[in-house]
PDB file of C-alpha atoms in Angstrom:
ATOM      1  CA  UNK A   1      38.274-143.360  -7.020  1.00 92.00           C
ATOM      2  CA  UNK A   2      42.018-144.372  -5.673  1.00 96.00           C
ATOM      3  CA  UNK A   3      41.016-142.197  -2.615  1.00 97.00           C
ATOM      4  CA  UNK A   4      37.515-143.870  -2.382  1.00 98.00           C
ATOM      5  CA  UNK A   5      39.107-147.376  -2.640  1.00 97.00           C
ATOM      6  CA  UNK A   6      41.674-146.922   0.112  1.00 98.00           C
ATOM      7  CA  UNK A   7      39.055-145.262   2.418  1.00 98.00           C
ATOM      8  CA  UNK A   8      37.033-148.224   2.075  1.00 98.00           C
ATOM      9  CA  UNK A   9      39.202-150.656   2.035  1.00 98.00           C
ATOM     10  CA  UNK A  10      40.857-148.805   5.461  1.00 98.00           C
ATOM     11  CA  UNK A  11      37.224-149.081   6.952  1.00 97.00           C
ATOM     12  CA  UNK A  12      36.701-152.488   6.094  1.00 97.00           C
ATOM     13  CA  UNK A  13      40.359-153.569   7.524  1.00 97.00           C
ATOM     14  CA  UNK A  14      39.049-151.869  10.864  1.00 96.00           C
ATOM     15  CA  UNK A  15      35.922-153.541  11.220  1.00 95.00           C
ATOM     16  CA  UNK A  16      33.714-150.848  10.219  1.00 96.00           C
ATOM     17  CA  UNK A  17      29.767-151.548   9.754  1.00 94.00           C
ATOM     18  CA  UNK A  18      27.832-150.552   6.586  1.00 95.00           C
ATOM     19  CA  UNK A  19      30.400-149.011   4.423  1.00 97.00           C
ATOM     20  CA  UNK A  20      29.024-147.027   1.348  1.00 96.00           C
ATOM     21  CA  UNK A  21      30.255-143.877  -0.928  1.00 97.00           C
ATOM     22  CA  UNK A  22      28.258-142.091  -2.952  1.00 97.00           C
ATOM     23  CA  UNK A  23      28.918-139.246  -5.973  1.00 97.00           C
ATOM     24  CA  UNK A  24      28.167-136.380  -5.249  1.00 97.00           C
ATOM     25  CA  UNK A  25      29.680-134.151  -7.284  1.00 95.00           C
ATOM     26  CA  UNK A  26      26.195-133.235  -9.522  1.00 94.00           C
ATOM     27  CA  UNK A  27      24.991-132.009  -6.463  1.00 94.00           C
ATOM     28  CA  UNK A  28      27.562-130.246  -4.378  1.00 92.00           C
ATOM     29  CA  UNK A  29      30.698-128.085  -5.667  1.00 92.00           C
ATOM     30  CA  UNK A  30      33.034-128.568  -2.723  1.00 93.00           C
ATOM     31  CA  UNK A  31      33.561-132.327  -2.901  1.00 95.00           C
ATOM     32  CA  UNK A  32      33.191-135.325  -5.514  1.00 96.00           C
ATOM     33  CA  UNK A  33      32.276-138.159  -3.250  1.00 97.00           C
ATOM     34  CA  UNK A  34      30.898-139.299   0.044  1.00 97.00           C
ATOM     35  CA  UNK A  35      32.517-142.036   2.206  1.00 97.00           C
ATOM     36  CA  UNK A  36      30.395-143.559   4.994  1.00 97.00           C
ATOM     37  CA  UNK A  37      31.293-146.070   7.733  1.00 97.00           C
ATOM     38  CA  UNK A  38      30.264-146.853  11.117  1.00 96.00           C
ATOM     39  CA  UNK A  39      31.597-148.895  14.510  1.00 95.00           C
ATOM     40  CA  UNK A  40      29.324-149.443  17.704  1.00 93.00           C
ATOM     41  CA  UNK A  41      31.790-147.477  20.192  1.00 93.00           C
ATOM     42  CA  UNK A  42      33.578-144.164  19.880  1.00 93.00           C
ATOM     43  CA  UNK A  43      37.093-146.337  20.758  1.00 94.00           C
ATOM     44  CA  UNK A  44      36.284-148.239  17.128  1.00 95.00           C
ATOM     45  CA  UNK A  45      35.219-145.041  15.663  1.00 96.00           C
ATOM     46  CA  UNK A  46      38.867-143.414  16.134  1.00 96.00           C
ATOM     47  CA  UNK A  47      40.726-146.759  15.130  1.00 96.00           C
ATOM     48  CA  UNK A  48      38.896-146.733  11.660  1.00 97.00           C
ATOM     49  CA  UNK A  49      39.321-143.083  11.352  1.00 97.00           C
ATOM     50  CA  UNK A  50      43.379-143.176  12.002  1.00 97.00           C
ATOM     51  CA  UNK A  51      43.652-146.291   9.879  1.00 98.00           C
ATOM     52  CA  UNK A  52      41.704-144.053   7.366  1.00 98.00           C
ATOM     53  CA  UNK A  53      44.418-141.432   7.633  1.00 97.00           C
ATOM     54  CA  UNK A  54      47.304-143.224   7.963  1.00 97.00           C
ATOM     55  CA  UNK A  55      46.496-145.834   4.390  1.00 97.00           C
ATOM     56  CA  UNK A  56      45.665-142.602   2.370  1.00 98.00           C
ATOM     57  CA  UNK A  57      49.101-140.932   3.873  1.00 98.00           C
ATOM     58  CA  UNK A  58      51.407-144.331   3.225  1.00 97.00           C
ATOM     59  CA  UNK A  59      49.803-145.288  -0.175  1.00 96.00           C
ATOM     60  CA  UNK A  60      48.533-142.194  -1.915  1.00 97.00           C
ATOM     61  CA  UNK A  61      50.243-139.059  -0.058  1.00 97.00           C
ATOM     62  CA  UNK A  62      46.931-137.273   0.430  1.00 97.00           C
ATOM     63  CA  UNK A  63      46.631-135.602   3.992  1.00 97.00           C
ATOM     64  CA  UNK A  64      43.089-134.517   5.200  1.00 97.00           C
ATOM     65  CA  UNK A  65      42.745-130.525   4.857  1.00 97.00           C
ATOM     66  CA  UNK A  66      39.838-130.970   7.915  1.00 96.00           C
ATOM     67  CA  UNK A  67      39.510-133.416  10.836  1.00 96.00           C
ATOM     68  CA  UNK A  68      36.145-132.738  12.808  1.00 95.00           C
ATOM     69  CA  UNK A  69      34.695-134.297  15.599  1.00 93.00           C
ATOM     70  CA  UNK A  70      37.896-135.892  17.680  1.00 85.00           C
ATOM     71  CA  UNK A  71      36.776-135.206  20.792  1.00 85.00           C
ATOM     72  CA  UNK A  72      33.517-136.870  20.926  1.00 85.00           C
ATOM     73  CA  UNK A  73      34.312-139.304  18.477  1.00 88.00           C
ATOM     74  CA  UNK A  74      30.734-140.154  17.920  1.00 94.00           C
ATOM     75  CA  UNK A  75      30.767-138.326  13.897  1.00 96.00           C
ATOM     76  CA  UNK A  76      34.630-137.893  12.630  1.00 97.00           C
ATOM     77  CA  UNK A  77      34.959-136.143   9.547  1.00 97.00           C
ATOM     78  CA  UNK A  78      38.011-136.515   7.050  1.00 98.00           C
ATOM     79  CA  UNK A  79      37.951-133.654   4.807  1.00 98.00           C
ATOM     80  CA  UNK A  80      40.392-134.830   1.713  1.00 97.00           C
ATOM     81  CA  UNK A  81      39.084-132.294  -1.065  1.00 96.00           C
ATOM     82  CA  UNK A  82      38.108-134.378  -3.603  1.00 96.00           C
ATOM     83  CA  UNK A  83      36.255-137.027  -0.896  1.00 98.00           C
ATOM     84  CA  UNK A  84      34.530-136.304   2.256  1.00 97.00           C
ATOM     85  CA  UNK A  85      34.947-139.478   5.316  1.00 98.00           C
ATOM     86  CA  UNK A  86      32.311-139.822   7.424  1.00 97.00           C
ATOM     87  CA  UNK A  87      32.875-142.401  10.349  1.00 97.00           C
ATOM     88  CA  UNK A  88      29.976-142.686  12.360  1.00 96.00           C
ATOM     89  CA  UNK A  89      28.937-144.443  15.796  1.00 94.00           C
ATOM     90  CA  UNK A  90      25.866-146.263  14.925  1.00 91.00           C
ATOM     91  CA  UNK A  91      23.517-144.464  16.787  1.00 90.00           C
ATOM     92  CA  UNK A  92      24.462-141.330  15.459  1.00 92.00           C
ATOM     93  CA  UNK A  93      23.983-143.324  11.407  1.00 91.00           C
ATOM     94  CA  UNK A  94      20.980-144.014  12.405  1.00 89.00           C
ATOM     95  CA  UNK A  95      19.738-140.457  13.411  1.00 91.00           C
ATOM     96  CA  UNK A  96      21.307-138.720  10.894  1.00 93.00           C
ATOM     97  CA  UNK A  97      20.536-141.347   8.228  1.00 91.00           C
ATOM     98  CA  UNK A  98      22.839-139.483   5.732  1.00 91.00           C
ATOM     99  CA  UNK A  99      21.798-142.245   2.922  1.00 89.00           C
ATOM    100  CA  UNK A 100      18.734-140.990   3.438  1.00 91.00           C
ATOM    101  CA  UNK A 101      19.959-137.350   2.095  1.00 90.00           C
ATOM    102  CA  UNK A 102      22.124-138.722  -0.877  1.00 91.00           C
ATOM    103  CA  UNK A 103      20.167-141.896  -1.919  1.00 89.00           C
ATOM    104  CA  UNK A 104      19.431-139.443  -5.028  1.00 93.00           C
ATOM    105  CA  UNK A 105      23.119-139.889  -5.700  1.00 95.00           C
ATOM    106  CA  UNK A 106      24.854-142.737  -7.796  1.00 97.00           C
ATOM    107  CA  UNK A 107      26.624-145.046  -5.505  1.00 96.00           C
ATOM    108  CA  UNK A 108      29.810-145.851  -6.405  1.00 97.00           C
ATOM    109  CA  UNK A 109      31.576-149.003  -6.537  1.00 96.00           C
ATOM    110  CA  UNK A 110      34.105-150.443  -3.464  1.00 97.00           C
ATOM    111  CA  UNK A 111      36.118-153.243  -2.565  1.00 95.00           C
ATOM    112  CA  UNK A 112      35.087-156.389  -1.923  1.00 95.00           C
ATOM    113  CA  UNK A 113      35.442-156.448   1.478  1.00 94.00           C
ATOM    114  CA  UNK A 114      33.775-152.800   2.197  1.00 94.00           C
ATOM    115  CA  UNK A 115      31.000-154.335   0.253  1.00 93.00           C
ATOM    116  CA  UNK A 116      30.597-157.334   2.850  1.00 93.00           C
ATOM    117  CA  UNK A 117      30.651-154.925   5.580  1.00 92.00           C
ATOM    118  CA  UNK A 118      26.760-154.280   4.630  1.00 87.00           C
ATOM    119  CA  UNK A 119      23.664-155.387   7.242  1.00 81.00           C
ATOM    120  CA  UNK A 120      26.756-155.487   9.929  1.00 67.00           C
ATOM    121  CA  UNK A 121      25.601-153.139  11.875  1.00 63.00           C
ATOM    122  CA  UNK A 122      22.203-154.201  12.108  1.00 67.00           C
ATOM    123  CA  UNK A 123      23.546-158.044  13.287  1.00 62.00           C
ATOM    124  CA  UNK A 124      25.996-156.503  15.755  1.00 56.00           C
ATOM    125  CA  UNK A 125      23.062-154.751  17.113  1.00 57.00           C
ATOM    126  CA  UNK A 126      20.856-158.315  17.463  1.00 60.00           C
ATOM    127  CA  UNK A 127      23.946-160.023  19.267  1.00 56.00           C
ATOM    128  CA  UNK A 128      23.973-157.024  21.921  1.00 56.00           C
ATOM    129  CA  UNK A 129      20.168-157.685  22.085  1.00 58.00           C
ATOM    130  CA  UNK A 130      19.296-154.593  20.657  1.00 53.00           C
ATOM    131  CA  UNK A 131      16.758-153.336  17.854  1.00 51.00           C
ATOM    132  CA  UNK A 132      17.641-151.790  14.762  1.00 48.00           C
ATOM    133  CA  UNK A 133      17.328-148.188  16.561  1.00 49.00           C
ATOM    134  CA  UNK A 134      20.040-149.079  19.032  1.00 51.00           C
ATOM    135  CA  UNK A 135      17.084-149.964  21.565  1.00 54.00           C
ATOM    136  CA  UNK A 136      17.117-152.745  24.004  1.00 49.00           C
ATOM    137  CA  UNK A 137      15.492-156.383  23.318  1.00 50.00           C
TER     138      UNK A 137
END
Protein backbone atom coordinates (compact mmCIF):
# COMPACT_ATOMS: atom_id res chain seq x y z
CA UNK A 1 0.00 0.00 0.00
CA UNK A 2 3.15 2.51 0.81
CA UNK A 3 3.91 2.04 -2.97
CA UNK A 4 0.19 2.59 -3.95
CA UNK A 5 0.02 5.75 -1.73
CA UNK A 6 3.09 7.47 -3.13
CA UNK A 7 2.05 6.60 -6.75
CA UNK A 8 -1.07 8.31 -6.15
CA UNK A 9 -0.22 10.85 -4.29
CA UNK A 10 2.81 11.53 -7.16
CA UNK A 11 -0.14 11.56 -9.77
CA UNK A 12 -2.26 13.76 -7.96
CA UNK A 13 0.81 16.35 -7.23
CA UNK A 14 1.16 16.32 -11.18
CA UNK A 15 -2.20 17.04 -12.11
CA UNK A 16 -3.21 13.74 -13.22
CA UNK A 17 -7.07 13.03 -14.18
CA UNK A 18 -9.06 10.08 -12.73
CA UNK A 19 -6.66 8.39 -10.49
CA UNK A 20 -7.72 4.83 -9.28
CA UNK A 21 -5.82 1.42 -8.11
CA UNK A 22 -7.27 -1.61 -7.94
CA UNK A 23 -6.17 -5.30 -6.28
CA UNK A 24 -5.43 -7.47 -8.29
CA UNK A 25 -3.62 -9.93 -6.85
CA UNK A 26 -6.79 -12.75 -6.78
CA UNK A 27 -6.61 -12.51 -10.27
CA UNK A 28 -3.13 -12.19 -11.63
CA UNK A 29 0.24 -13.79 -10.12
CA UNK A 30 2.76 -11.27 -11.41
CA UNK A 31 1.56 -8.15 -9.59
CA UNK A 32 -0.65 -7.14 -6.43
CA UNK A 33 -2.14 -3.91 -7.58
CA UNK A 34 -3.07 -1.65 -10.42
CA UNK A 35 -2.33 2.12 -10.49
CA UNK A 36 -4.19 4.23 -13.07
CA UNK A 37 -3.85 7.92 -14.00
CA UNK A 38 -4.30 10.03 -16.92
CA UNK A 39 -3.23 13.79 -18.39
CA UNK A 40 -4.71 15.27 -21.75
CA UNK A 41 -1.14 15.59 -23.56
CA UNK A 42 1.77 13.20 -23.85
CA UNK A 43 4.11 16.36 -22.30
CA UNK A 44 1.75 15.84 -18.89
CA UNK A 45 1.85 12.19 -19.35
CA UNK A 46 5.84 12.07 -18.88
CA UNK A 47 5.80 14.78 -16.00
CA UNK A 48 3.41 12.50 -13.89
CA UNK A 49 5.28 9.47 -14.87
CA UNK A 50 8.93 10.96 -13.72
CA UNK A 51 7.34 12.48 -10.64
CA UNK A 52 6.02 8.85 -10.23
CA UNK A 53 9.58 7.57 -10.35
CA UNK A 54 11.41 9.96 -8.75
CA UNK A 55 8.76 10.05 -5.12
CA UNK A 56 8.95 6.15 -5.04
CA UNK A 57 13.01 6.47 -5.52
CA UNK A 58 13.42 9.53 -2.73
CA UNK A 59 10.83 8.14 -0.21
CA UNK A 60 10.64 4.39 -0.48
CA UNK A 61 13.91 3.23 -2.53
CA UNK A 62 11.89 1.14 -4.98
CA UNK A 63 13.17 1.53 -8.69
CA UNK A 64 10.82 0.32 -11.56
CA UNK A 65 12.15 -3.21 -12.96
CA UNK A 66 10.13 -2.05 -16.50
CA UNK A 67 9.47 1.36 -18.10
CA UNK A 68 7.27 0.93 -21.37
CA UNK A 69 5.98 3.25 -23.67
CA UNK A 70 8.58 6.46 -23.47
CA UNK A 71 8.61 7.20 -26.76
CA UNK A 72 5.08 7.76 -27.56
CA UNK A 73 4.17 8.71 -24.27
CA UNK A 74 0.55 8.17 -24.94
CA UNK A 75 0.43 4.62 -22.31
CA UNK A 76 3.70 4.64 -19.85
CA UNK A 77 4.02 1.72 -17.84
CA UNK A 78 5.95 1.55 -14.39
CA UNK A 79 6.61 -1.95 -13.66
CA UNK A 80 7.52 -1.93 -9.65
CA UNK A 81 6.83 -5.77 -8.87
CA UNK A 82 4.49 -5.63 -6.36
CA UNK A 83 2.37 -2.57 -8.34
CA UNK A 84 1.90 -2.00 -11.93
CA UNK A 85 1.61 2.27 -13.06
CA UNK A 86 -0.36 2.93 -15.75
CA UNK A 87 -0.29 6.69 -16.94
CA UNK A 88 -2.48 7.18 -19.67
CA UNK A 89 -3.35 10.11 -22.26
CA UNK A 90 -7.01 10.33 -22.09
CA UNK A 91 -7.86 9.19 -25.29
CA UNK A 92 -6.00 6.20 -25.01
CA UNK A 93 -8.21 5.63 -21.09
CA UNK A 94 -10.90 5.91 -22.87
CA UNK A 95 -10.23 3.19 -25.59
CA UNK A 96 -8.69 0.90 -23.54
CA UNK A 97 -11.11 1.47 -20.63
CA UNK A 98 -8.88 -0.72 -18.35
CA UNK A 99 -11.62 -0.18 -15.38
CA UNK A 100 -13.64 -1.75 -17.54
CA UNK A 101 -11.32 -5.09 -17.34
CA UNK A 102 -10.70 -4.92 -13.47
CA UNK A 103 -14.01 -3.38 -12.18
CA UNK A 104 -14.32 -7.17 -10.86
CA UNK A 105 -11.44 -6.18 -8.62
CA UNK A 106 -11.63 -4.46 -5.08
CA UNK A 107 -10.55 -0.94 -5.36
CA UNK A 108 -8.32 0.11 -3.00
CA UNK A 109 -8.16 3.08 -0.95
CA UNK A 110 -5.86 6.50 -1.90
CA UNK A 111 -5.09 9.78 -0.74
CA UNK A 112 -7.19 12.41 -0.48
CA UNK A 113 -6.12 14.29 -3.12
CA UNK A 114 -5.85 11.24 -5.81
CA UNK A 115 -9.38 10.76 -4.74
CA UNK A 116 -10.41 14.44 -5.89
CA UNK A 117 -8.70 13.88 -9.06
CA UNK A 118 -12.05 11.84 -10.11
CA UNK A 119 -14.62 13.26 -13.11
CA UNK A 120 -11.34 15.54 -14.03
CA UNK A 121 -10.90 14.31 -17.02
CA UNK A 122 -14.27 14.40 -18.19
CA UNK A 123 -14.47 18.50 -17.13
CA UNK A 124 -11.10 19.15 -18.77
CA UNK A 125 -12.59 17.64 -21.76
CA UNK A 126 -15.97 20.15 -21.58
CA UNK A 127 -13.59 23.28 -21.15
CA UNK A 128 -11.66 22.20 -24.49
CA UNK A 129 -15.23 21.82 -25.92
CA UNK A 130 -15.00 18.33 -26.29
CA UNK A 131 -17.32 15.19 -25.50
CA UNK A 132 -16.60 12.58 -23.18
CA UNK A 133 -14.92 10.48 -26.19
CA UNK A 134 -12.36 13.19 -26.78
CA UNK A 135 -14.74 14.43 -29.74
CA UNK A 136 -15.34 17.96 -30.67
CA UNK A 137 -18.47 20.15 -29.36
Amino acid sequence: MELVNAAAQAAADRLAHDIIAYDVSDVLSITDAFVLASAPNDRQVKSIVDEIEERLNKQLGAKPVRREGDRDARWILLDYVDIVVHVQHSEERVFYALERLWKDCPELPLPEDARKTRGKAEEHAQLAGKDAEGELN
